[in-house]
Coordinates of C-alpha atoms in Angstrom, one line a residue:
Chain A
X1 CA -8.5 -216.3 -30.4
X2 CA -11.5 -216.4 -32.5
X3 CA -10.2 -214.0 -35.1
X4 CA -7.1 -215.9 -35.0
X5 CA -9.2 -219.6 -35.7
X6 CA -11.0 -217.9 -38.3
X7 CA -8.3 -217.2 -40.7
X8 CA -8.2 -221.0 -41.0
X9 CA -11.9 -221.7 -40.4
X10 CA -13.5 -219.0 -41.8
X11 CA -16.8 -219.9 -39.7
X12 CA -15.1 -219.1 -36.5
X13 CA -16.2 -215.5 -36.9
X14 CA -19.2 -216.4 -36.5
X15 CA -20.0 -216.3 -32.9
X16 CA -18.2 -212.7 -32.5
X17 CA -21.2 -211.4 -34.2
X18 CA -23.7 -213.6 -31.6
X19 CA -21.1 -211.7 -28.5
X20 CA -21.2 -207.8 -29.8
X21 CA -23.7 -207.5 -32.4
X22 CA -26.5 -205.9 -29.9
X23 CA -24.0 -203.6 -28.6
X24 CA -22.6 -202.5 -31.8
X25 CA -25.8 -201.9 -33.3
X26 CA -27.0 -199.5 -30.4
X27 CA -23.8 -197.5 -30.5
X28 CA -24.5 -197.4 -34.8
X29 CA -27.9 -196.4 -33.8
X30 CA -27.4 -193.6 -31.0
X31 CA -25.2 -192.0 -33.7
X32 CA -27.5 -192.1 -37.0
X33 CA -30.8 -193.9 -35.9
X34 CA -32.5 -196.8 -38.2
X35 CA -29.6 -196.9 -40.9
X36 CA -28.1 -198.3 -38.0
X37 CA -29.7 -201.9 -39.2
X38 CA -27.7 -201.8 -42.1
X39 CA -24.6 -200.7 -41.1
X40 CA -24.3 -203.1 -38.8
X41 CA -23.7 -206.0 -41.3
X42 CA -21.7 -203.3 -43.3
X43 CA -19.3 -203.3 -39.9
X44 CA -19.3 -207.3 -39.9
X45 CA -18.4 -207.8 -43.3
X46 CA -15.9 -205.0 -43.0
X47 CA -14.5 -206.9 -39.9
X48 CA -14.6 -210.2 -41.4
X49 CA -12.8 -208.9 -44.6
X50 CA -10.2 -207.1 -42.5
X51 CA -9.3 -210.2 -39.5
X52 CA -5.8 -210.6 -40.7
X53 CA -5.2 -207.1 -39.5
X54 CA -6.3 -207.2 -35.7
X55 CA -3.8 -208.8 -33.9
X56 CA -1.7 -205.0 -35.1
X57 CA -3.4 -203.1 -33.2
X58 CA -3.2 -205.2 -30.1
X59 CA -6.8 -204.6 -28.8
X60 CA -9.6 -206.2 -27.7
X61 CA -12.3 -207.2 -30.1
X62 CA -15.3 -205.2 -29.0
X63 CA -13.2 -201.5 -29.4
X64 CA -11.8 -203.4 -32.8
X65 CA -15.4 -203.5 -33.8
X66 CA -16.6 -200.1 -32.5
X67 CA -13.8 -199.0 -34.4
X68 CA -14.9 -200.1 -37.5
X69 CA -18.5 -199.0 -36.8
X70 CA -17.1 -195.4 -36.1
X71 CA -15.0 -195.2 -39.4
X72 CA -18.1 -196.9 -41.6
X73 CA -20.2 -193.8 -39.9
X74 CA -17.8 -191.4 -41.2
X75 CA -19.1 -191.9 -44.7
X76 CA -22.5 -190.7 -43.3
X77 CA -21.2 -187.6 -41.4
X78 CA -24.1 -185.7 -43.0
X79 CA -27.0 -187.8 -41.9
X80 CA -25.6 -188.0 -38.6
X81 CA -25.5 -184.2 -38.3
X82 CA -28.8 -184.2 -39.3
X83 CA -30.0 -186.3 -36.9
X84 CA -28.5 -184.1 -34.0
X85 CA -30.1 -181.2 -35.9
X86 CA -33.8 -182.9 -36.0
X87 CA -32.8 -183.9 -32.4
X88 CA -32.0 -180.4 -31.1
X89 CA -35.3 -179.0 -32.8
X90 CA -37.6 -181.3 -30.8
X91 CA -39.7 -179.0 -28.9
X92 CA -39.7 -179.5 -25.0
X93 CA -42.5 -181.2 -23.4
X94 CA -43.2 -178.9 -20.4
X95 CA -45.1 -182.1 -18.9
X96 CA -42.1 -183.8 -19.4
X97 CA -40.2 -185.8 -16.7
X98 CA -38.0 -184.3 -14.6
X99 CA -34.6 -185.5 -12.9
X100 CA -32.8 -185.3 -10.0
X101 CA -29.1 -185.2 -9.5
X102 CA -26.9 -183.8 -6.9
X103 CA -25.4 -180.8 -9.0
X104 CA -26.8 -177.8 -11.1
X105 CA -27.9 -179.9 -14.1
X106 CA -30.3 -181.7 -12.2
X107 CA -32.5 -178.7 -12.6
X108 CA -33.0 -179.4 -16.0
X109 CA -35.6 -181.8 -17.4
X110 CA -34.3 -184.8 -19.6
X111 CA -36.3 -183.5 -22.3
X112 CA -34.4 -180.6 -22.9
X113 CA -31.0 -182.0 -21.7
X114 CA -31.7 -184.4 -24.5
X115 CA -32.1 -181.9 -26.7
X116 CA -29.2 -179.5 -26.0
X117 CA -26.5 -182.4 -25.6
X118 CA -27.9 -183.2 -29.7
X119 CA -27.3 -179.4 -30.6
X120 CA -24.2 -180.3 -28.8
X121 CA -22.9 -183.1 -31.3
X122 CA -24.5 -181.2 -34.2
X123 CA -21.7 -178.8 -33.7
X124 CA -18.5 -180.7 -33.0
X125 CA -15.9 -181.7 -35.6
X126 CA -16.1 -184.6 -36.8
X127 CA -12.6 -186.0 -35.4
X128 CA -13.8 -184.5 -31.8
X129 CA -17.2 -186.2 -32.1
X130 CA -15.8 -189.7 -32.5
X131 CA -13.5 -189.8 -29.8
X132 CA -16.5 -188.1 -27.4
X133 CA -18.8 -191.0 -28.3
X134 CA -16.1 -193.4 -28.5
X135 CA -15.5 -192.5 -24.7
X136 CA -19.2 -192.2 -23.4
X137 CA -21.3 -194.9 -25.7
X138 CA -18.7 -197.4 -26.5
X139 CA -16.7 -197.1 -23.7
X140 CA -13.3 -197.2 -24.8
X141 CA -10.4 -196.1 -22.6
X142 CA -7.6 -193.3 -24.5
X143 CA -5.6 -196.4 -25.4
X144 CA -8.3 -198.4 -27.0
X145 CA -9.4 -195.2 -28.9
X146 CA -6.1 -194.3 -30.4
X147 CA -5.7 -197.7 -31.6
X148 CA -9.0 -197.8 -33.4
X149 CA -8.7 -194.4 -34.7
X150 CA -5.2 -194.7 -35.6
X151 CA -4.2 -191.3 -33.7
X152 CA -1.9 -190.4 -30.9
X153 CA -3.4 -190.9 -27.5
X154 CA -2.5 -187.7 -26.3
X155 CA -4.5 -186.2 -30.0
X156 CA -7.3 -188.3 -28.5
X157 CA -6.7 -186.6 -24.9
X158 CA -7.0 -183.2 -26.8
X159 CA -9.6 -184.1 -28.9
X160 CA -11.8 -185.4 -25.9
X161 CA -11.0 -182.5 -23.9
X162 CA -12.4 -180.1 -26.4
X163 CA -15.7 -182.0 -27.2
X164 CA -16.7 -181.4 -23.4
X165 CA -15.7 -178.0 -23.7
X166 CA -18.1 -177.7 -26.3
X167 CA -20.9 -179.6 -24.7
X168 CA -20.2 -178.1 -21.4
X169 CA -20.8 -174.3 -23.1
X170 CA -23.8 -175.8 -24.9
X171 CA -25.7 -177.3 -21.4
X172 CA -24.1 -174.1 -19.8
X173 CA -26.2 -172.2 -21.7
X174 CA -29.3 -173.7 -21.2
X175 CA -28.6 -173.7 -17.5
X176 CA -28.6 -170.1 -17.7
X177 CA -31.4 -169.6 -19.4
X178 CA -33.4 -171.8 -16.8
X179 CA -32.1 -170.3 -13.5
X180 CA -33.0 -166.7 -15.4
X181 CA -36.9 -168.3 -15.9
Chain B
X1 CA -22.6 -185.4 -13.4
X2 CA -20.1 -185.0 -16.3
X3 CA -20.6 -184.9 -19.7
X4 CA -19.4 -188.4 -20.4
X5 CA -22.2 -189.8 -18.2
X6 CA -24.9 -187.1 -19.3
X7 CA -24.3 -188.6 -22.7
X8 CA -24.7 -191.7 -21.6
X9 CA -27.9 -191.4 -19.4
X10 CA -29.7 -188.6 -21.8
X11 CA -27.9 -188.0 -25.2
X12 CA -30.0 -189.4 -28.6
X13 CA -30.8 -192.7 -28.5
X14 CA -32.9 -195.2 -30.5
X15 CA -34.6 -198.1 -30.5
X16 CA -32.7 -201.7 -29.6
X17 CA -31.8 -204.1 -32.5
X18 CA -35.3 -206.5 -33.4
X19 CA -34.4 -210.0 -33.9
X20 CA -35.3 -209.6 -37.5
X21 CA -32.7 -206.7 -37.7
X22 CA -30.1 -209.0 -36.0
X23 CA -31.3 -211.8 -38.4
X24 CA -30.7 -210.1 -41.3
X25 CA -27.1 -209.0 -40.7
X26 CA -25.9 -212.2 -38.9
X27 CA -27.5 -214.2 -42.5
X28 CA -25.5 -211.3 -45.0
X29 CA -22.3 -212.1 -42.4
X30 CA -22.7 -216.0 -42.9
X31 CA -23.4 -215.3 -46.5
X32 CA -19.5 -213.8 -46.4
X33 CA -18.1 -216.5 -44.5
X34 CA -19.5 -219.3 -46.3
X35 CA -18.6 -217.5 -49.7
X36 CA -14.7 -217.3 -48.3
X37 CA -14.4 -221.2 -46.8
X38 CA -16.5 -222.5 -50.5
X39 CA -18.6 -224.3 -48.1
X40 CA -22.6 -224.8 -48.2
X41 CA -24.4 -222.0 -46.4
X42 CA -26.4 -224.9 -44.5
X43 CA -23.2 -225.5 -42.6
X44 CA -21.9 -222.4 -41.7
X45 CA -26.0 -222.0 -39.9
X46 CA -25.4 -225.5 -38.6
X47 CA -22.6 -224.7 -36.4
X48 CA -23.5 -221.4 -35.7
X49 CA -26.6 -222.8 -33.8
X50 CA -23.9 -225.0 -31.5
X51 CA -22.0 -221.6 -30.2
X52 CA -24.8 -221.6 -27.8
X53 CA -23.9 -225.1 -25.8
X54 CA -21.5 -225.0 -22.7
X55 CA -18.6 -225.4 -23.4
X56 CA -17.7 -228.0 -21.0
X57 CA -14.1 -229.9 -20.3
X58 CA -14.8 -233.7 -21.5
X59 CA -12.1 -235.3 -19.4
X60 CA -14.8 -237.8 -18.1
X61 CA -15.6 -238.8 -21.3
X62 CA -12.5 -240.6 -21.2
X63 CA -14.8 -243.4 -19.9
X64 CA -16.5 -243.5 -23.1
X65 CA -13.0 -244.4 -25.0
X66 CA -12.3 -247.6 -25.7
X67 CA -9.4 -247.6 -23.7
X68 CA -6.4 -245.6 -21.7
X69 CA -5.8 -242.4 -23.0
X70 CA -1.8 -242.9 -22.6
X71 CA -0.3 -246.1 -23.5
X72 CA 3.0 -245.6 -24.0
X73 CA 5.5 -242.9 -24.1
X74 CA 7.4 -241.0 -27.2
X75 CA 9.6 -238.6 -26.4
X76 CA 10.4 -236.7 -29.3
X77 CA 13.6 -234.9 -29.9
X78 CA 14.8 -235.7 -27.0
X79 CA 12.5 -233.1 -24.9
X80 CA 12.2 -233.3 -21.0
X81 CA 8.7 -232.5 -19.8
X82 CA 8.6 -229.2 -17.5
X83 CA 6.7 -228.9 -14.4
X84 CA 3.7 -227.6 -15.2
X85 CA 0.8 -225.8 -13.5
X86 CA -2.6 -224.2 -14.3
X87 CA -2.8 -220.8 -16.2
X88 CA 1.4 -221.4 -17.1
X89 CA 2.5 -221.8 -20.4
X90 CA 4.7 -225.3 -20.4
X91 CA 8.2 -224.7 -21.7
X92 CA 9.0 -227.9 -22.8
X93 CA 6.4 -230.9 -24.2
X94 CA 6.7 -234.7 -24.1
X95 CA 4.3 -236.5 -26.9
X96 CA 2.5 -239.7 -26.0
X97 CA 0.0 -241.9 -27.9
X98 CA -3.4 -240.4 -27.7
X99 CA -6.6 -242.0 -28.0
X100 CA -9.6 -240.4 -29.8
X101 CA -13.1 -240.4 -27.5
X102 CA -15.1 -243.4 -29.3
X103 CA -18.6 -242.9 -29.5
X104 CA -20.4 -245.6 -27.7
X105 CA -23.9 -246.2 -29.2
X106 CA -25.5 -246.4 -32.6
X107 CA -28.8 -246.9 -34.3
X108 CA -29.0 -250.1 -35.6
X109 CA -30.8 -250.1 -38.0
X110 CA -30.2 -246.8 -39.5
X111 CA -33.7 -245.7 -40.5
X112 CA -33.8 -245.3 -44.6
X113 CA -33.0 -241.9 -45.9
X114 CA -30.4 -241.3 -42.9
X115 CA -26.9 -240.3 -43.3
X116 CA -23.8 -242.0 -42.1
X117 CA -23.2 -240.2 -38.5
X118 CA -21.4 -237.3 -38.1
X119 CA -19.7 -236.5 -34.7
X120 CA -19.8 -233.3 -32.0
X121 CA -18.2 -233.2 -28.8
X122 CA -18.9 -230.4 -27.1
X123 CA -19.7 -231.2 -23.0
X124 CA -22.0 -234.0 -24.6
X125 CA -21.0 -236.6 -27.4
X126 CA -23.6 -236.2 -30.2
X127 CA -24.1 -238.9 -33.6
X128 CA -25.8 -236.6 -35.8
X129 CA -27.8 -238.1 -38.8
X130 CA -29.2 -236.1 -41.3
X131 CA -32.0 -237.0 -43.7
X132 CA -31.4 -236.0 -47.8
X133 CA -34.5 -233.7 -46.9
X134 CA -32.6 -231.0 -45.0
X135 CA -35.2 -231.4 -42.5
X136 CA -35.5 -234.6 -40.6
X137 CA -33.0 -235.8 -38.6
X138 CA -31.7 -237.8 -35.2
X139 CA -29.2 -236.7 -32.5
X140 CA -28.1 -239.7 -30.5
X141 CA -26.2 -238.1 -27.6
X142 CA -24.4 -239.3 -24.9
X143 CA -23.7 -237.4 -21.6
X144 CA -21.3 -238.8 -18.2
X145 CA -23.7 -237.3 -15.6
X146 CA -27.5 -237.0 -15.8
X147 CA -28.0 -233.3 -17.7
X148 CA -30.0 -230.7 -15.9
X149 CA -33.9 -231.9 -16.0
X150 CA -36.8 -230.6 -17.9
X151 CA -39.8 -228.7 -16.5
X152 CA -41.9 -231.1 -18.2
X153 CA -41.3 -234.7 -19.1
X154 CA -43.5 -237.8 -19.0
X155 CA -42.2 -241.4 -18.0
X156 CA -41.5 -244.0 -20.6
X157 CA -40.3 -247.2 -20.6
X158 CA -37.1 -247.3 -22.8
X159 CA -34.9 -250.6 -23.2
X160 CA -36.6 -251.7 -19.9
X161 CA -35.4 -248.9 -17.9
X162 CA -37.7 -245.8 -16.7
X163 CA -36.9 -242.6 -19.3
X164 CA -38.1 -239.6 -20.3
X165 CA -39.6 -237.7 -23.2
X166 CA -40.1 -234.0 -24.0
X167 CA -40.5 -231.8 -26.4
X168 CA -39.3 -228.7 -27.8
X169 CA -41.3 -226.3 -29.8
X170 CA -40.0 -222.9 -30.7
X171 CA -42.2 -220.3 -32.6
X172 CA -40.9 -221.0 -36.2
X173 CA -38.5 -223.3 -36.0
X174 CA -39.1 -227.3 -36.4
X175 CA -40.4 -229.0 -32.8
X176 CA -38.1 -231.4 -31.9
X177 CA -39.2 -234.5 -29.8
X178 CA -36.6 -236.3 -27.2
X179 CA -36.4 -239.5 -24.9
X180 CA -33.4 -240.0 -22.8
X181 CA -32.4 -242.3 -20.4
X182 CA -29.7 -244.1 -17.9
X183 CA -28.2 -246.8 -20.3
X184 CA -25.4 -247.7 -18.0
X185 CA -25.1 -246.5 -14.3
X186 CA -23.8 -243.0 -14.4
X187 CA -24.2 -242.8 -18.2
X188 CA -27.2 -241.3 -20.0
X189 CA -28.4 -241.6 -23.6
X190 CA -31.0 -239.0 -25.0
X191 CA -32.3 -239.3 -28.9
X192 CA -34.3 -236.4 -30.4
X193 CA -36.2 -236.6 -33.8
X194 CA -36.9 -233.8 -35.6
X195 CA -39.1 -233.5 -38.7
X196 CA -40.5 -237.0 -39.6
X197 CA -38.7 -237.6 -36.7
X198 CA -40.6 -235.7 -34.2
X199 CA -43.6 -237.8 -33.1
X200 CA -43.5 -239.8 -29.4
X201 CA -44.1 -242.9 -31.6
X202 CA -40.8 -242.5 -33.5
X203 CA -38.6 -241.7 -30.9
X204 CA -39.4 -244.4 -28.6
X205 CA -39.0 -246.8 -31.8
X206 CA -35.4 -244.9 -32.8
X207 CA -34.7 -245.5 -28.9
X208 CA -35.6 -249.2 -29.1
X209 CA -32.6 -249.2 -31.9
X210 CA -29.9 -247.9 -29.8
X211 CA -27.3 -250.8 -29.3
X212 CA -23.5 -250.3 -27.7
X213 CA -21.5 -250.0 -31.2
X214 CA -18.2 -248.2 -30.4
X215 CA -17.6 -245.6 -33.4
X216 CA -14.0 -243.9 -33.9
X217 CA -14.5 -240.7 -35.0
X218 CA -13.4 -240.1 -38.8
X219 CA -10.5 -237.2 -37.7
X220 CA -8.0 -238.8 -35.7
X221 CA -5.3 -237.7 -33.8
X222 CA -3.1 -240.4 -32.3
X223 CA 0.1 -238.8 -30.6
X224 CA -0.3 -235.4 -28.7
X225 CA 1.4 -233.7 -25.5
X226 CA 1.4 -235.3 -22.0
X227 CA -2.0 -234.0 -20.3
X228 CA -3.6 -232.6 -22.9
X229 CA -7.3 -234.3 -23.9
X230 CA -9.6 -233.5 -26.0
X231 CA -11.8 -229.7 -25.3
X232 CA -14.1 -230.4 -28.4
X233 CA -14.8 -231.3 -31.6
X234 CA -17.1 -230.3 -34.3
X235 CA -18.6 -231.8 -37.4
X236 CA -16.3 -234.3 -38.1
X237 CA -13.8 -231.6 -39.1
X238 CA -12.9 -229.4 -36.4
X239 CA -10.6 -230.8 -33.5
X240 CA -9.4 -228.7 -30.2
X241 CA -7.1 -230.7 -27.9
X242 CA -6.5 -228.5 -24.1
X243 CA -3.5 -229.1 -21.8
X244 CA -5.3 -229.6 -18.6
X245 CA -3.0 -227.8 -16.8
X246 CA -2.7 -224.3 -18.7
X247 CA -5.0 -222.4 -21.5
X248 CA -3.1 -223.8 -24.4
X249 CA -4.7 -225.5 -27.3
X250 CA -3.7 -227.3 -30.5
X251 CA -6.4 -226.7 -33.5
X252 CA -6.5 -229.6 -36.3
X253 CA -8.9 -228.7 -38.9
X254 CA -10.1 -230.2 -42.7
X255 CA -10.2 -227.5 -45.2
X256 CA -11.7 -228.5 -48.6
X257 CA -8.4 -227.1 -50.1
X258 CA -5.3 -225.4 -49.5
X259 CA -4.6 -222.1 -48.6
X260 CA -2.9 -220.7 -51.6
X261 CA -1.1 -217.9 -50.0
X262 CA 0.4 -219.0 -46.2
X263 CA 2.3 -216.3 -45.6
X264 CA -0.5 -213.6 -46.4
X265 CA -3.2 -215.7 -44.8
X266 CA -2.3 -216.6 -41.4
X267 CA -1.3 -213.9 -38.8
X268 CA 1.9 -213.6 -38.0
X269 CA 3.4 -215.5 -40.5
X270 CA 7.4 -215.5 -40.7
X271 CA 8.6 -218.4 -42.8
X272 CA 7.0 -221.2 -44.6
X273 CA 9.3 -224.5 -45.1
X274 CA 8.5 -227.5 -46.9
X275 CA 8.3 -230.7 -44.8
X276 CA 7.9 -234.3 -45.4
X277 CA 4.8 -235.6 -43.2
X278 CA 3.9 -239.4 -43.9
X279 CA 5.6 -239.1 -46.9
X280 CA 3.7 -236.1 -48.5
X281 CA 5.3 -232.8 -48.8
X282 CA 3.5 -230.6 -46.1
X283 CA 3.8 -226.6 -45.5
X284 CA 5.0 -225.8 -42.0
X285 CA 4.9 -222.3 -41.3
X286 CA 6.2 -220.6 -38.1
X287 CA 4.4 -217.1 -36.9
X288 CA 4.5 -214.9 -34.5
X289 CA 2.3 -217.4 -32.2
X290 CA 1.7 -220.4 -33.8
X291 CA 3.1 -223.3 -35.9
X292 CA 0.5 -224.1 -38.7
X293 CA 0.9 -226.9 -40.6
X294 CA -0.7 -227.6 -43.8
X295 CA -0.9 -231.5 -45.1
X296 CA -2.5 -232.6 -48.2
X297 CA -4.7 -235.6 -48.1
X298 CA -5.5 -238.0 -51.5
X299 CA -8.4 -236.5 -52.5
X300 CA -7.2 -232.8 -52.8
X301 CA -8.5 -231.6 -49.2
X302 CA -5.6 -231.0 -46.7
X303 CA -5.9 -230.8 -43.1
X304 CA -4.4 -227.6 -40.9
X305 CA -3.0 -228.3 -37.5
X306 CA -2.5 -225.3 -35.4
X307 CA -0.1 -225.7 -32.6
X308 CA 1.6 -223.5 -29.6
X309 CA 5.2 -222.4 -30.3
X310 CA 6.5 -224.1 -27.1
X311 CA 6.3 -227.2 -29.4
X312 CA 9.4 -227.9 -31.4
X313 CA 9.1 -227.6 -35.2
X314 CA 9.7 -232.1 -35.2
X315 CA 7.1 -232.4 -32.3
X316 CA 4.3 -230.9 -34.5
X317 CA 5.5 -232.7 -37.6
X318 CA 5.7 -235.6 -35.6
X319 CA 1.9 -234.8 -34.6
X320 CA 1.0 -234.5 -38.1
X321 CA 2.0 -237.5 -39.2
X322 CA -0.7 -238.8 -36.4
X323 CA -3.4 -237.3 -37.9
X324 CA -6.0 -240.2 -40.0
X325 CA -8.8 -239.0 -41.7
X326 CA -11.7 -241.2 -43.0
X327 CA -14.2 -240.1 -45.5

C-alpha cells in the first residue's frame, strides 16, 4: 500500500526504510561486511527508483527489498569472496567457546564452524550462493526467492539443493578431521 | 542442525547498523524523494518524524466537528448500498454529505513571527505553527480521552483548571516544553513550545491564549461513502478517509503539479479519460486497482484523489467535484 501511495506522494516511501532498513542492512553486512553502510542507501534509492515495478512481481516488500540488496551485491561478487576467504583464514581459538547441539556438529566449536561455513560460501557459484543466503539470512520461502531473482522456483529448488551439498561436504570435512584428533 | 540454521546461528556476521549509519542512508533516501515530489527537504523530514505516532481511528473526534457527520443523502447513479461487514470489500457505495473534523481551539493572539496553522490528524488533532526561523514553533493539540501520563509532570494552574507541564529533552535534538490540560470534560488540550518556545514561562502564557475558535481545515472533502470517516490527515495536504466497516480507503492528495505521464506513473494504469469536474477538465484514469483522479486547481497545483474500484467512475467524479482547497 505504501509503494502504491508513493507513486503519488513520493514521501510515502519513506517509512519503508524506518520498517526494514536494520534488517536489510545486516543481511548487506553478513554478505560483504562495512560496505554494507553504503549499500544500504544504494538498495533504497534503487527501490525508490524502481516502485512502479513491485506490484509485478506480487511479493511482499521485505523479499522485494532483499531482492534488490542481493542483485546490488552482485556487482561486488569479488569483495564478498574475499571476505569468505579472510573469514575462512581466521585461525581457531583453541580457548574458544564451545557448543552443544543434539547431533554430530555439536562437537565442533563455533569458532571453527564459523570459519568452515565461510570457506563454504567462498566456493559456491554465485547463482547458488544467493538463493542459500536468500533462504537462511533473509528468510525467503522458494516462491519469494524466484520472484526476486527472476528464476524458476524449481532453478531455485536446484540451486538450494546444491549450496548445502556443498556446505554439507565442507563441515563434513572438518568433522572428520576432528573425530580423527 | 541443518545447514540453513548453522548459517544462521554461526555463518559470518558483522556488526549491527549505528544510528549514524542509519542516519546517513535514511537522509541520501529523503534527498531522492524530495528531489522527485520538487518539495523542500524540511518537509519530507517533517512528516517522516510523524510515522512514529499511533495510528489511531478518529471516529470520536467526530465530537470535535461542528456538527453531524451525515446530513443528508445523495445517491449517485442510482446505486443501492450493500450490506456490509468488517474485513469485506463493499460491492456497491451510496455517497452522503461529509463533514470535515473542525479544529476546535486557536491561539489568540498568534504570537509575532508564527505561521498561519497547519493541520494533522493522526489519533490526535494538532494546529501546528511554525516560526520563519525553522526552529521555534507551537503544537496546539487536541485529544478525546486523557493521553497516557508522563513519568514526570508538575501541577499548574491553566485557564483555572489544574494541568500539567513536562518536558522533553533528547540528546541533540531541540527540548520541547508542554502543558496540557481538561478544557472541556472528556476533552484535553496540550501546547508544546519548542525553541523560543520552550521555557515554563512561555508555555503557560501560549496556554493562557487558547480560546474555542472552530478552524475548517484548508483540504476539504464534502460528499464521501456511507460509513466511511476520516483515518488521517497530514500537513494540510494529505487526506485518508476509512470505511469503518472494511480496510478500504480513499487517498486525496495536493501535488504542486501534475503528473505528466498518468499512464506510466501510477501502477496499473489502463486508460486515462478526460472528465469535466466543477467545470475544469480533470484526468480520470482507471488501473488495475484504483481510480485516480487528477484535478487542476487555479493556481497550477492539482489535487489527486485515489479511490477503490467498487466506486463507479460518476461516484468519484461526483467526489471530486467535493473537494475545496484553501490556500
Amino acid at each position: 500500500m505504501l509503494i502504491q501511495q508513493s507513486l503519488l506522494v513520493a514521501e510515502r516511501f519513506g517509512p519503508l526504510f524506518d520498517r526494514h532498513a536494520s534488517a536489510v542492512h545486516r543481511y548487506l553486512a553478513r554478505r560483504i561486511g562495512s560496505d554494507a553502510d553504503d549499500l544500504l542507501a544504494e538498495t533504497f534509492l534503487i527501490a525508490f527508483r524502481r516502485r512502479a515495478t513491485y506490484r509485478k512481481l506480487h511479493v511482499n516488500v521485505r523479499p522485494w527489498l532483499f531482492g534488490i540488496a542481493t542483485n546490488v551485491l552482485r556487482r561486488h561478487a569479488r569483495q564478498e569472496k574475499r571476505r569468505y576467504r579472510a573469514l575462512a583464514r581466521v585461525p581457531v581459538d583453541p580457548g574458544g567457546e564451545a557448543y552443544a547441539t543434539d547431533d554430530a556438529l555439536g562437537r565442533l566449536d563455533a569458532q571453527s564452524l564459523r570459519r568452515d561455513l565461510a570457506a563454504a560460501l567462498a566456493v559456491l557459484k554465485r547463482g547458488d550462493r544467493d538463493v542459500l543466503l536468500l533462504s537462511a539470512w533473509a528468510e525467503l520461502s522458494y516462491n519469494e526467492i524466484a520472484a526476486v531473482l527472476d528464476i524458476p522456483v524449481g532453478t531455485v529448488r536446484s540451486r538450494l539443493n546444491r549450496a548445502r551439498r556443498v556446505t554439507r561436504a565442507a563441515l563434513s570435512i572438518t568433522i572428520t578431521s576432528e573425530e580423527r584428533a | 542442525m541443518n545447514e540453513i540454521a548453522l548459517l544462521q546461528e554461526h555463518g559470518p556476521d558483522s556488526a549491527p547498523a549505528t544510528e549514524s549509519v542509519l542516519n546517513s542512508a535514511r537522509h541520501r533516501l529523503l534527498t531522492e524523494i524530495a528531489d522527485a515530489s520538487g518539495e523542500p527537504r524540511q518537509r519530507w523530514a517533517g512528516l517522516h518524524r510523524q510515522h512514529g505516532f499511533r495510528r489511531a481511528r478518529v471516529l470520536a473526534m467526530t465530537v470535535i466537528a461542528a456538527s453531524a457527520l451525515f446530513v443528508f443523502s445523495v445517491v449517485v447513479g442510482g446505486v443501492i448500498s450493500a450490506e456490509q461487514s468488517r474485513d469485506r470489500t463493499p460491492t456497491a457505495v451510496t455517497l452522503v454529505a461529509f463533514q470535515m473534523p473542525v479544529f476546535p481551539l486557536a491561539l489568540d493572539p498568534v504570537p509575532a513571527g508564527l505561521t498561519a496553522p497547519f493541520f494533522d490528524l493522526d489519533g490526535r488533532f494538532l494546529a501546528g505553527y511554525r516560526a520563519t526561523d525553522g526552529e521555534s514553533g507551537v503544537n496546539l493539540i487536541v485529544y478525546d480521552r486523557r493521553p497516557d501520563p508522563r513519568e514526570t509532570t508538575r501541577p499548574v494552574s491553566v485557564h483555572g483548571q489544574r494541568g500539567e507541564l513536562w518536558e522533553d529533552r533528547s540528546q541533540n535534538g531541540p527540548t520541547h516544553v508542554s502543558v496540557m490540560w481538561e478544557w472541556e470534560p472528556g476533552q484535553w488540550a496540550q501546547v508544546t513550545g519548542r525553541g523560543r518556545f520552550s521555557t515554563e514561562a512561555a508555555v503557560l502564557a501560549l496556554a493562557d491564549t487558547v480560546v474555542e475558535r472552530p478552524q475548517e481545515v484548508p483540504l476539504q472533502v464534502r460528499l464521501a461513502p456511507v460509513g466511511w470517516e476520516v483515518f488521517a490527515f497530514k500537513d494540510d495536504r494529505i487526506l485518508t478517509l476509512k470505511d469503518e466497516n472494511s480496510d478500504a480507503t480513499m487517498n486525496v492528495h495536493l501535488a504542486e503539479r501534475p503528473q505528466p505521464d498518468l499512464l506510466g506513473n501510477i501502477m496499473g494504469a489502463q486508460e486515462v479519460s478526460t472528465v469535466q469536474v466543477d467545470g475544469r477538465e480533470a484526468h480520470l484514469v482507471r488501473a488495475d486497482e484504483i481510480w485516480f483522479l487528477q484535478v487542476p486547481l487555479p493556481d497550477g497545483s492539482v489535487f489527486n484523489l485515489q479511490a477503490p474500484l467498487f466506486m463507479t467512475a460518476d461516484q468519484v467524479v461526483a467526489i471530486g467535484e467535493q473537494v475545496t482547497v484553501e490556500r
